[in-house]
Coordinates of C-alpha atoms in Angstrom, one line a residue:
Chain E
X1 CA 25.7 -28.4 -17.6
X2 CA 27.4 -27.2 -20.7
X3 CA 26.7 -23.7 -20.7
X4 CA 27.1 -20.5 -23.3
X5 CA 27.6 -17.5 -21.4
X6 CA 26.5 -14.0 -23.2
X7 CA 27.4 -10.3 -21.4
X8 CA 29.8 -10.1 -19.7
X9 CA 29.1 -6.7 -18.2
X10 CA 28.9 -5.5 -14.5
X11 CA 26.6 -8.2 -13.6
X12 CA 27.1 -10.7 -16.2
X13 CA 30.7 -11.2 -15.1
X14 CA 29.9 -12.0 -12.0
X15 CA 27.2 -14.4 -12.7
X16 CA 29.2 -16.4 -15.3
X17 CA 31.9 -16.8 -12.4
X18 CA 29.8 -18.1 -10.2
X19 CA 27.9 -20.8 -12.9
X20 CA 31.9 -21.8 -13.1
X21 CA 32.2 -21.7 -9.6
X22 CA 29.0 -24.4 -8.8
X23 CA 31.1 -26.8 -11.7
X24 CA 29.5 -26.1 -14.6
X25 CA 30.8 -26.2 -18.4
X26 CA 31.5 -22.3 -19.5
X27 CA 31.7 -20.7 -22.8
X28 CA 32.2 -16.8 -22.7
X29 CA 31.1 -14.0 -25.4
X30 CA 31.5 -9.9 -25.0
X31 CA 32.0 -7.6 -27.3
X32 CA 35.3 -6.7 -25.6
X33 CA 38.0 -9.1 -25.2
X34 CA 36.9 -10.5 -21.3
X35 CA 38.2 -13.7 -19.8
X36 CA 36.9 -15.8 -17.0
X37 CA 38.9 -18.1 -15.0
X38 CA 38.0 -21.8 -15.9
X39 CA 36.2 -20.7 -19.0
X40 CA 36.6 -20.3 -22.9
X41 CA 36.0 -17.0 -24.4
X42 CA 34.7 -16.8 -28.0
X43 CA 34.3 -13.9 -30.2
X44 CA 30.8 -14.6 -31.7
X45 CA 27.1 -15.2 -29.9
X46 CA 27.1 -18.3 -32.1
X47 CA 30.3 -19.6 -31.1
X48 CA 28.9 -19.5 -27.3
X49 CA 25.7 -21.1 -28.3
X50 CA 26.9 -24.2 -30.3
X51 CA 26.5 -27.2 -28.5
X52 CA 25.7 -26.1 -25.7
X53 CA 23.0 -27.2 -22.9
X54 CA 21.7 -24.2 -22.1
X55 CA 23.0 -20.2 -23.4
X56 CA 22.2 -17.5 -21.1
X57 CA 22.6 -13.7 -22.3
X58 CA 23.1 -10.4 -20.0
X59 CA 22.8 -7.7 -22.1
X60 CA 22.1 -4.0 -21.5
X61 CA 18.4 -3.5 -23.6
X62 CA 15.9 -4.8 -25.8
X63 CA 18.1 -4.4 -29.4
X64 CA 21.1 -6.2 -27.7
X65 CA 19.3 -9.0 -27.0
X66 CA 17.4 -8.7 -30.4
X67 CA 20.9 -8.9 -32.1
X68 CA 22.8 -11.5 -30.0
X69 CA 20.0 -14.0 -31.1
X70 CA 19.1 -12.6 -34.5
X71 CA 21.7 -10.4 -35.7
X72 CA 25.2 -11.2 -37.6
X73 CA 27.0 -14.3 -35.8
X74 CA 23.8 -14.6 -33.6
X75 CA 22.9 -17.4 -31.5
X76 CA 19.9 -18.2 -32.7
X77 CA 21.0 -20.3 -35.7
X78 CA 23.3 -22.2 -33.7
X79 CA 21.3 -23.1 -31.0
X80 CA 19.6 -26.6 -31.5
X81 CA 16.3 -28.1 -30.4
X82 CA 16.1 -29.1 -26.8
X83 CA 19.0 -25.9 -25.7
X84 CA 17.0 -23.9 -23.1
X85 CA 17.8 -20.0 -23.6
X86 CA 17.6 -17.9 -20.4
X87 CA 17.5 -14.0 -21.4
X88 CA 18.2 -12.5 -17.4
X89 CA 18.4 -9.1 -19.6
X90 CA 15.7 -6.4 -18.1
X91 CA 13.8 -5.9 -21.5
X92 CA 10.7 -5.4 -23.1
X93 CA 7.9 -8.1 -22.0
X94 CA 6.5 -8.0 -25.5
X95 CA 9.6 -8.1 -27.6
X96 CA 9.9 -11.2 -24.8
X97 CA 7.0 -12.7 -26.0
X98 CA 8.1 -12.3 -29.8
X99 CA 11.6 -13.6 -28.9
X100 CA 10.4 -17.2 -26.9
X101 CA 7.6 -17.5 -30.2
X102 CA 10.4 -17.6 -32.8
X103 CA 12.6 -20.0 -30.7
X104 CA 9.8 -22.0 -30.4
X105 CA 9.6 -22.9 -33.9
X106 CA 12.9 -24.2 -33.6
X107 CA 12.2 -26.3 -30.4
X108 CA 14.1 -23.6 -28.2
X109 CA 12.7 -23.1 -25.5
X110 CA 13.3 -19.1 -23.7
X111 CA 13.1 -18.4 -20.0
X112 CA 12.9 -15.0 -19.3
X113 CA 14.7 -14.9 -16.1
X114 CA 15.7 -10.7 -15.2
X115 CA 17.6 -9.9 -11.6
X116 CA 17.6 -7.8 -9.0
X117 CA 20.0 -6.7 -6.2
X118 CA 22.6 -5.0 -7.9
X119 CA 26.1 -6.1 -8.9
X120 CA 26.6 -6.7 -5.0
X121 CA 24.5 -9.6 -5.1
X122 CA 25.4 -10.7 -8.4
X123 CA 28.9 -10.9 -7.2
X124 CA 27.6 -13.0 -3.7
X125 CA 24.9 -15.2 -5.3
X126 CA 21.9 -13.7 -3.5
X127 CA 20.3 -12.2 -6.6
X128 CA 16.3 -12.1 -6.4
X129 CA 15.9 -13.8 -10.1
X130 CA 12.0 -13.5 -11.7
X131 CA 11.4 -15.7 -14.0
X132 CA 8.6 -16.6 -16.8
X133 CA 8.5 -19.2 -19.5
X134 CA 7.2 -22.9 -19.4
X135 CA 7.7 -24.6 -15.7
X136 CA 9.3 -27.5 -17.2
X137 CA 12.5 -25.5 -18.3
X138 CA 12.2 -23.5 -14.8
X139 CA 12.9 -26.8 -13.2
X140 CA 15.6 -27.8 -15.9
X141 CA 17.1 -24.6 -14.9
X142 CA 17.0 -24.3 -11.2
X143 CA 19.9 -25.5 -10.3
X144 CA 21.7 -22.8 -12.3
X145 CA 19.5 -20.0 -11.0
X146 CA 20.4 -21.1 -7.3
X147 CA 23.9 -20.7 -8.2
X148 CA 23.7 -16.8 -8.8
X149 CA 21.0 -15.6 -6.6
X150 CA 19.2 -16.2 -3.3
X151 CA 15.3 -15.9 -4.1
X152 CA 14.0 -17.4 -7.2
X153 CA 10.3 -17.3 -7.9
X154 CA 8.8 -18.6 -11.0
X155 CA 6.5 -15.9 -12.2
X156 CA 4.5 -17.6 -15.0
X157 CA 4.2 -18.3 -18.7
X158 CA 6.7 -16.3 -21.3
X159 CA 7.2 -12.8 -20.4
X160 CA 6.4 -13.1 -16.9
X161 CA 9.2 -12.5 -15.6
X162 CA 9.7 -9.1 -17.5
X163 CA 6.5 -8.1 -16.3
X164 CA 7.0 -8.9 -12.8
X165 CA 10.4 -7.2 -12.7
X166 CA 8.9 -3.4 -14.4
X167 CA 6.1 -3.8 -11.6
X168 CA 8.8 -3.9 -9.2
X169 CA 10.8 -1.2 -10.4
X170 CA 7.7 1.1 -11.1
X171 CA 6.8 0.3 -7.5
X172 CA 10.2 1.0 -6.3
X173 CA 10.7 3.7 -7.9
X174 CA 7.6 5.9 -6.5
X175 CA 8.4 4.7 -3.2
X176 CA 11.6 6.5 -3.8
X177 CA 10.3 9.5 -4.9
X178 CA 8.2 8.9 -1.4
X179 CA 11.5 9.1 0.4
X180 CA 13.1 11.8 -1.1
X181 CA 10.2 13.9 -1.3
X182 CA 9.5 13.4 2.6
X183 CA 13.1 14.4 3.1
X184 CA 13.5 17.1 1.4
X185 CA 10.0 18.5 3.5
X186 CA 11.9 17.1 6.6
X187 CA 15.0 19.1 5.8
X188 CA 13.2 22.6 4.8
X189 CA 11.1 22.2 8.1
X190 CA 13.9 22.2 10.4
X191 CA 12.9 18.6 11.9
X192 CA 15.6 16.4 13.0
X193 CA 16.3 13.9 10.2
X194 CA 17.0 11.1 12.4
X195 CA 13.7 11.7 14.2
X196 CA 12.0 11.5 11.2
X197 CA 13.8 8.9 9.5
X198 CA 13.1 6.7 12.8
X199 CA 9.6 7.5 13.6
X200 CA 8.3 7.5 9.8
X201 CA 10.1 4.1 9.0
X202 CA 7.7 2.5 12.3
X203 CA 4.6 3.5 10.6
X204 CA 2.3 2.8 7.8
X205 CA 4.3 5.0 5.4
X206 CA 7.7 2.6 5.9
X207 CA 9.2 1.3 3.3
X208 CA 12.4 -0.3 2.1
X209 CA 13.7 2.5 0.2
X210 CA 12.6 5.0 3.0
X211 CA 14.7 2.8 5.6
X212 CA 17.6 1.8 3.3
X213 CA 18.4 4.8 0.9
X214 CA 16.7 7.6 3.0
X215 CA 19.0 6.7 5.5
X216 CA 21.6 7.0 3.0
X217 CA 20.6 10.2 1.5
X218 CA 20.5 11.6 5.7
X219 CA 23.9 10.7 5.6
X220 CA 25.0 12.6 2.0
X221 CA 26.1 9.3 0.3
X222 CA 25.1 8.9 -3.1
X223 CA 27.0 6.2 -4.3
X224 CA 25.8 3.7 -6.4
X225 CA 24.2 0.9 -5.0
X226 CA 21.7 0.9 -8.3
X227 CA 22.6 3.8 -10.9
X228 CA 20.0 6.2 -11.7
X229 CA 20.7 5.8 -15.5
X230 CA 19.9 1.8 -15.2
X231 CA 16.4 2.7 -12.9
X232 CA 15.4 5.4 -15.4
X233 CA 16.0 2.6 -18.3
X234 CA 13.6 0.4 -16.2
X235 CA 11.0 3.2 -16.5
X236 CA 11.4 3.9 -19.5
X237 CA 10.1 -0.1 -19.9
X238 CA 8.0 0.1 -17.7
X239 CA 6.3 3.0 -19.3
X240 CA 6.0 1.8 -22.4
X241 CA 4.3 -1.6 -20.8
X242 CA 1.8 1.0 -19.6
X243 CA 1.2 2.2 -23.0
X244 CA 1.0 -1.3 -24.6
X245 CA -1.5 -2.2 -22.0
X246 CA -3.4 1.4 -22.5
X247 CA -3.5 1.6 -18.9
X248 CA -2.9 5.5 -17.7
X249 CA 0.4 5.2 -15.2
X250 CA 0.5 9.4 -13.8
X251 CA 3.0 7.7 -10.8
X252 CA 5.2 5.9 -13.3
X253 CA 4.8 9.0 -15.9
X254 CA 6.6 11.6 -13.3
X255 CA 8.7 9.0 -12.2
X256 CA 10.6 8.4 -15.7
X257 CA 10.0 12.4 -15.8
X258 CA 12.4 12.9 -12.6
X259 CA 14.5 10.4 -13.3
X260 CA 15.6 11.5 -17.3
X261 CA 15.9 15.1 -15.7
X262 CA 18.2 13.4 -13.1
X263 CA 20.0 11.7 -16.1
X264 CA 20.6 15.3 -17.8
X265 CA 21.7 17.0 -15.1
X266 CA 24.4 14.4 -14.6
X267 CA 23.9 12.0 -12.0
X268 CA 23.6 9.4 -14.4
X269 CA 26.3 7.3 -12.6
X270 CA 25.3 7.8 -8.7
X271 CA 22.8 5.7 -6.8
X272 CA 19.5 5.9 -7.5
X273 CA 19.0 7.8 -4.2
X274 CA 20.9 11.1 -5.6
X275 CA 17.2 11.5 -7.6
X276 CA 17.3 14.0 -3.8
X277 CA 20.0 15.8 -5.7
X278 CA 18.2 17.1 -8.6
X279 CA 16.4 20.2 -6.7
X280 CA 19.8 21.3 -5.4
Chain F
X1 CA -5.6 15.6 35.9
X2 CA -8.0 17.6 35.3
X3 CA -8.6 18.0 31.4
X4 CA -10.7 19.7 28.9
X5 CA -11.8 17.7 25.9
X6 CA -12.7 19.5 22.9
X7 CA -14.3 17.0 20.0
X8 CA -16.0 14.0 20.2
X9 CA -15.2 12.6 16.9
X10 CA -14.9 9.2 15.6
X11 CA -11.2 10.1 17.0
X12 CA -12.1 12.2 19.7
X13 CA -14.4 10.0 21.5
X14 CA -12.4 6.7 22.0
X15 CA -9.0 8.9 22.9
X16 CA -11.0 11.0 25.7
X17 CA -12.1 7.5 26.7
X18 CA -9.0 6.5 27.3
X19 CA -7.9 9.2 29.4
X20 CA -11.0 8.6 31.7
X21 CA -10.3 5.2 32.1
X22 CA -6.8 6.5 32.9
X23 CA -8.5 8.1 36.1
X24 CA -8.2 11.5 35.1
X25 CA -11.3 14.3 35.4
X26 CA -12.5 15.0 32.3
X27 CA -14.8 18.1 31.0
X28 CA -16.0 17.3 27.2
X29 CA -17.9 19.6 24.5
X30 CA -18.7 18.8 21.0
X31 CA -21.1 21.0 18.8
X32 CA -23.5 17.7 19.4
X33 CA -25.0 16.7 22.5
X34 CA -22.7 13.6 23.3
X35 CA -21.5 12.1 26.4
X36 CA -18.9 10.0 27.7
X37 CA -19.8 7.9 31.0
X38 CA -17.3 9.5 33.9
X39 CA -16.7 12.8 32.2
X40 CA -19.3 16.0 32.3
X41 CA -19.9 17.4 29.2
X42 CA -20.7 21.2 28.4
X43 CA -21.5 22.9 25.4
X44 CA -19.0 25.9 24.7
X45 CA -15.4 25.5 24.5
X46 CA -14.8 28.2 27.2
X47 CA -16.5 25.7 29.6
X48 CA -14.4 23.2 29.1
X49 CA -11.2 25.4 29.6
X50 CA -12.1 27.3 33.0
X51 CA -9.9 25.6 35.7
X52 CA -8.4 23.1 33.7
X53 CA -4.6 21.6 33.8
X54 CA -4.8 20.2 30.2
X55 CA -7.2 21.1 27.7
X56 CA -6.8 19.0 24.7
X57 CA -8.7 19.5 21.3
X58 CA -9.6 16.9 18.2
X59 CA -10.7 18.9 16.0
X60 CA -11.4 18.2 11.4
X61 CA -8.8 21.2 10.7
X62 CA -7.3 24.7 11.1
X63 CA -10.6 26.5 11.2
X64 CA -12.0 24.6 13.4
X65 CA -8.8 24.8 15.8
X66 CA -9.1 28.8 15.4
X67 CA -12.6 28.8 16.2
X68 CA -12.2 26.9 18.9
X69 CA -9.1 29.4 20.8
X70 CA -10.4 32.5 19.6
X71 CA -13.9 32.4 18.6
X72 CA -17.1 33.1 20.3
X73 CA -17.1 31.1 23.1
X74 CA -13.9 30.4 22.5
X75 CA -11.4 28.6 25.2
X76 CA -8.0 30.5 25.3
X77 CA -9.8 33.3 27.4
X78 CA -10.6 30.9 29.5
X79 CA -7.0 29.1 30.4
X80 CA -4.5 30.8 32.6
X81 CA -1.4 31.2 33.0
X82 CA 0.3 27.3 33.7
X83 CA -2.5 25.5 31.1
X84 CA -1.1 23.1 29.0
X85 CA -3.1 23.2 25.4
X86 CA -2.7 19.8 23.1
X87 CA -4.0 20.5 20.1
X88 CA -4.0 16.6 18.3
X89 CA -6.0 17.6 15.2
X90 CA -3.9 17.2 12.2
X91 CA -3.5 21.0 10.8
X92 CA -1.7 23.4 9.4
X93 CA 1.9 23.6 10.9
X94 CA 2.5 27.0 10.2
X95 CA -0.9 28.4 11.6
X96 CA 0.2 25.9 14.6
X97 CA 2.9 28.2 14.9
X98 CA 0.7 31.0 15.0
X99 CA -1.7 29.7 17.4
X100 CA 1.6 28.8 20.3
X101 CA 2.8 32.3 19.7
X102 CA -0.9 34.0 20.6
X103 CA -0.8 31.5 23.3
X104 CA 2.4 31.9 24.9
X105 CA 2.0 35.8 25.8
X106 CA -0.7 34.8 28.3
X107 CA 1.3 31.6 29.8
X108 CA -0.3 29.0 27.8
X109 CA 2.2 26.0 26.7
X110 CA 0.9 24.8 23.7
X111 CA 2.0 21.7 22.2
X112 CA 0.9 20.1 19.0
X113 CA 0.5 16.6 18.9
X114 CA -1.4 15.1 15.7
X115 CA -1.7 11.6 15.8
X116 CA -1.9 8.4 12.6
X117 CA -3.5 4.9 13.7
X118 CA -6.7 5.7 12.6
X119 CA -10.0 4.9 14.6
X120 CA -8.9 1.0 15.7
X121 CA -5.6 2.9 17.1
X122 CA -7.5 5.4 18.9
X123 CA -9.9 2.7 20.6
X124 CA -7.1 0.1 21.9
X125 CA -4.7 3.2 23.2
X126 CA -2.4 1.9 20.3
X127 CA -2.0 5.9 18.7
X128 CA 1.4 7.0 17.1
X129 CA 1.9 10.6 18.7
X130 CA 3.6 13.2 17.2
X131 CA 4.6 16.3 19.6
X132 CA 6.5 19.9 19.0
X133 CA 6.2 22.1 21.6
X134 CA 8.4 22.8 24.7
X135 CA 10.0 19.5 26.0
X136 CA 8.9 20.6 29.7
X137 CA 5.5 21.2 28.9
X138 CA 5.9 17.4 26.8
X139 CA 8.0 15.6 29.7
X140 CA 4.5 17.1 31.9
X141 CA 1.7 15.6 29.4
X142 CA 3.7 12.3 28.5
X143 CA 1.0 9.9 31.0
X144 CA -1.6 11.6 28.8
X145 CA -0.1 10.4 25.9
X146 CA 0.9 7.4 26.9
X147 CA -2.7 6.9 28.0
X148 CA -3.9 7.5 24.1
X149 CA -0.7 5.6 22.1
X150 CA 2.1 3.5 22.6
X151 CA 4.5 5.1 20.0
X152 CA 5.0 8.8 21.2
X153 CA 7.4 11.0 19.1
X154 CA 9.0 14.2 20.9
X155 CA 9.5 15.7 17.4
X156 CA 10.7 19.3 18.5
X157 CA 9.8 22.6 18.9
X158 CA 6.1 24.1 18.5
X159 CA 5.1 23.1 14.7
X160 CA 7.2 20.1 14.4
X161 CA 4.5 17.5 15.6
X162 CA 2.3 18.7 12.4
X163 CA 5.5 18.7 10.2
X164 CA 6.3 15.2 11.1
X165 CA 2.6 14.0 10.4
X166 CA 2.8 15.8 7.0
X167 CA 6.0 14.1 6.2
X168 CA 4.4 11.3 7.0
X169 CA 1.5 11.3 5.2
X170 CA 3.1 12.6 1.7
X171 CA 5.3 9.7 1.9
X172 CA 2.5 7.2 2.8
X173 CA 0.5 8.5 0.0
X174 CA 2.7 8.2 -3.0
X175 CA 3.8 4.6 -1.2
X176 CA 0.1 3.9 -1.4
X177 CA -0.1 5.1 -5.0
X178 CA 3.3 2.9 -6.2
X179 CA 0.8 -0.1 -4.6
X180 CA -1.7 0.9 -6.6
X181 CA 0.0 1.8 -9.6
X182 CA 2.1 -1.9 -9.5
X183 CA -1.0 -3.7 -9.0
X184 CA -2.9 -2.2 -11.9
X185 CA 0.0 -2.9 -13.9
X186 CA 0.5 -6.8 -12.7
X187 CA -3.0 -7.1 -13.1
X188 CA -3.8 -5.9 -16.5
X189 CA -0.4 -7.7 -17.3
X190 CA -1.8 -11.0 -16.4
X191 CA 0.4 -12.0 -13.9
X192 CA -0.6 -13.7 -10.7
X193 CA -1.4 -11.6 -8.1
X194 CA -0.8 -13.4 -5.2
X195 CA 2.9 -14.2 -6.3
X196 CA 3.3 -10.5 -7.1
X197 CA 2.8 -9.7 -3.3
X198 CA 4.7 -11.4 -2.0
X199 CA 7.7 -11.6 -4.4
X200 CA 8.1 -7.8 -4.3
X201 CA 7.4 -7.2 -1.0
X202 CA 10.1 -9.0 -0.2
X203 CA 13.0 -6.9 -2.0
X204 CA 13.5 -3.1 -2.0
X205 CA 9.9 -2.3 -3.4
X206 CA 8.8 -3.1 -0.2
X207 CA 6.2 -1.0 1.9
X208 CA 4.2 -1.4 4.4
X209 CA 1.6 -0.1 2.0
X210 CA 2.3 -2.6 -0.5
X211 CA 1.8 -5.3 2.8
X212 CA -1.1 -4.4 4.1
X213 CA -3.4 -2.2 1.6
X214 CA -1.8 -4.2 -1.3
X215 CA -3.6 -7.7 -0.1
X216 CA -6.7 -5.5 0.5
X217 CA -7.1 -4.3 -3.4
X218 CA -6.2 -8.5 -4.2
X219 CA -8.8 -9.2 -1.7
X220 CA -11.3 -6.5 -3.3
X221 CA -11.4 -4.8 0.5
X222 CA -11.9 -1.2 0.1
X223 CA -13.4 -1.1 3.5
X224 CA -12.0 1.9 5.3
X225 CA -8.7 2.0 8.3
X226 CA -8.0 5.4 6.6
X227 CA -10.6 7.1 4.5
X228 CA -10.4 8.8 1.3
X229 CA -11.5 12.0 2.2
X230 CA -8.9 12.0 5.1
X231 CA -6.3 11.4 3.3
X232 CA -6.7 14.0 0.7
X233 CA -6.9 16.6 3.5
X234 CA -3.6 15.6 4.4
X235 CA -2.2 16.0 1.2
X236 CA -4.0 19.4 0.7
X237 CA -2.0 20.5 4.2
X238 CA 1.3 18.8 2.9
X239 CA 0.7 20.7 -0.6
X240 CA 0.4 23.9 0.9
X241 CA 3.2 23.9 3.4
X242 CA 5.3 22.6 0.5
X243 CA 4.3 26.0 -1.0
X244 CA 4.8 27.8 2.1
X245 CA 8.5 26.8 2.4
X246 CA 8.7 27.7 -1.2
X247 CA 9.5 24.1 -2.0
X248 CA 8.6 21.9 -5.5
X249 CA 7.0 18.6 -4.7
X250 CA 6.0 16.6 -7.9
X251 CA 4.8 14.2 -5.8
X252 CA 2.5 15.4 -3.4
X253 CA 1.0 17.7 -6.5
X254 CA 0.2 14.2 -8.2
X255 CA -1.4 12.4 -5.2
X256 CA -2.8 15.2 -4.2
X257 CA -4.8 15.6 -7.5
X258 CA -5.5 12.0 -7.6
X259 CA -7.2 11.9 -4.4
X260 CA -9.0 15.0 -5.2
X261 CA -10.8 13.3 -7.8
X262 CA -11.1 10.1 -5.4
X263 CA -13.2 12.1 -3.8
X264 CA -15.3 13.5 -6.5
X265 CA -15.6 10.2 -7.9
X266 CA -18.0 9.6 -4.5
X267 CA -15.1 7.3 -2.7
X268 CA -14.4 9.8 0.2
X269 CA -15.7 7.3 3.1
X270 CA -14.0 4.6 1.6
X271 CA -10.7 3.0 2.7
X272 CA -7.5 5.1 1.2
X273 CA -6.7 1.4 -0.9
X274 CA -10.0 2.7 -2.8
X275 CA -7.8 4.7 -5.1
X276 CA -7.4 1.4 -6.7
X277 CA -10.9 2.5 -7.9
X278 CA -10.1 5.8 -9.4
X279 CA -9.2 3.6 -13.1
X280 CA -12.5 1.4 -12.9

């Protein structure tokens, strides 16, 4: 397919190169001047959205996207009925929502198609990719979804797929805490660490996190595998879902608490799992 | 061998049937007047430690334990010198502590030895078994455990079986409450629910919690494995040895609280998934 590729960030590089790599036709736009083998760069979001099949954007938050299709040189005006626009951003379900209406009136139609599994499985293809908007486009789209991840579930009608990936990170993100927090007690108690790390992860309180990152934190490696700065942006989301929903989230409140504390003191750049850091 | 049983319990019972079925001699007492066919039951504590090479207790929590050892009645003037005490109640490690020490100076090993698995666990022998205490006196009691669980934990010295089960627990909790918490959130969002499940237990917001209690709130099954009023002890022990270390624990401060008004909210004998219920 001819494709318009926008962000070409940590992840976004990645995932363009591999859209090239399954033979499909790339146009490339960053801000800074980045170059993909096999595929024309352009300066402007309307540039990489002219005449094209299908434009997919991979930008940091909710204004980026917001300007890319609406903003000076945006891609909105240039994109023409029957383009599918994939926005595999992690932003806003409601500004979603707004953005896939205003297409609409021109016969765009907007997948909202966010990732996880890091820039490790952006760079092999086995990204987890959630995605909302109408089915008909999902299946237009499938084959380029397969190309950069491993577990693709279609999550509903426009701004599903936001709203699936802030429960996932709100969920993640208190198990976390889970792991840490159990640590830490482990640690000041004078139990073995291993002990616990093995005889915790075979009972009802396992988790992913706990078996994955507390084995990393055990270990004293905090690199980044997912940066604390990028899961207390998902919080933030996620918290202000809450709000628009006027459900009460105390879990997801502390959580975005712990985390911007963890963002201030630094530790910004590490892995999520150096959150264990910020009571040393 | 021959074993006093102190606490008939909905926990108590099924384990000291176990342990009879094992063909050991068994002594019970219980405040009621209940029996268990095989084993003679008396009514005071001391009677059920006189001439005993195991006494083991099942007791609701650290008073109870106290009362037991050093009250009227009480059994630790009856055990000599070589008795092995198990204490399996989930209590207070630091009064644990305590109770080895007072122990010890008159030859009584004590080990404690809480257990998780809930009631089903304790009927089918199926217990996870926590231990601190000497590793002799452990290596001596194993058959006993192995006649009540099939995951036993040597977790260290005296204390560290109860610090391993508070570990636990905290972590399960706040696991529990990222279920609940993501649920709430998908569900008030719109999305499907079923899809939900299984699309994020299957990346790294996965839990055993989200697996098993998380199909239980989507079914509407608040029917209790763990209760409610169980778990919030648990968190009341792990709160307060957090204090006792002198440790900060935003977590267990949070579940904590919302489980204490779980229970005020009438759901104590319901299943530990009824904190779902706690925003109805």
């Amino acid at each position: 397919m001819k494709i318009g590729f926008i962000g070409l960030g940590i992840m976004g590089m990645p995932m363009a190169a591999n859209l090239v790599q399954a033979g499909h036709d790339l146009v490339t736009c960053d801000r800074q001047p980045k170059t993909i083998d096999g595929a024309r760069a352009v300066a402007a979001p309307m540039d990489a959205a002219r005449d094209r099949d299908v434009v997919i954007s991979m930008l940091p938050d909710t204004p980026d996207v917001n300007d890319v299709l609406f903003g000076s040189g945006a891609a909105a005006g240039a994109m023409h009925a029957g383009t599918v626009y994939i926005d595999m951003s992690t932003v806003s379900p409601v500004a979603t929502m707004d953005f896939a209406r205003r297409l609409s009136v021109q016969g765009v139609a907007m997948l909202d198609a966010p990732v996880s599994g890091g820039d490790l499985g952006a760079r092999k293809g086995t990204l987890s990719i959630m995605v909302g908007g109408s089915k008909e486009a999902f299946d237009h789209c499938l084959p380029l979804f397969q190309a950069m991840g491993s577990n693709i579930v279609y999550a509903g009608e426009s701004g599903s797929g936001q709203k699936m990936k802030l429960v996932n990170q709100a969920v993640g993100a208190l198990n976390l805490l889970a792991a840490v927090e159990g640590l830490r007690l482990a640690s000041a108690s004078g139990l073995d660490l291993e002990t616990v790390l093995s005889a915790v992860s075979a009972g009802a309180a396992g988790s992913w996190m706990w078996s994955n990152l507390g084995s990393k934190i055990v270990a004293g490696d905090f690199s980044a595998g997912f940066m604390i700065r990028l899961q207390q942006k998902d919080l933030r989301l996620a918290r202000e879902f809450f709000e628009q929903l006027g459900l009460d989230a105390p879990g997801t409140a502390l959580t975005y608490e712990l985390f911007t504390q963890a963002l201030e003191k630094g530790l910004g750049l590490d892995g999520n799992q150096a959150l264990y850091r910020l009571w040393e």
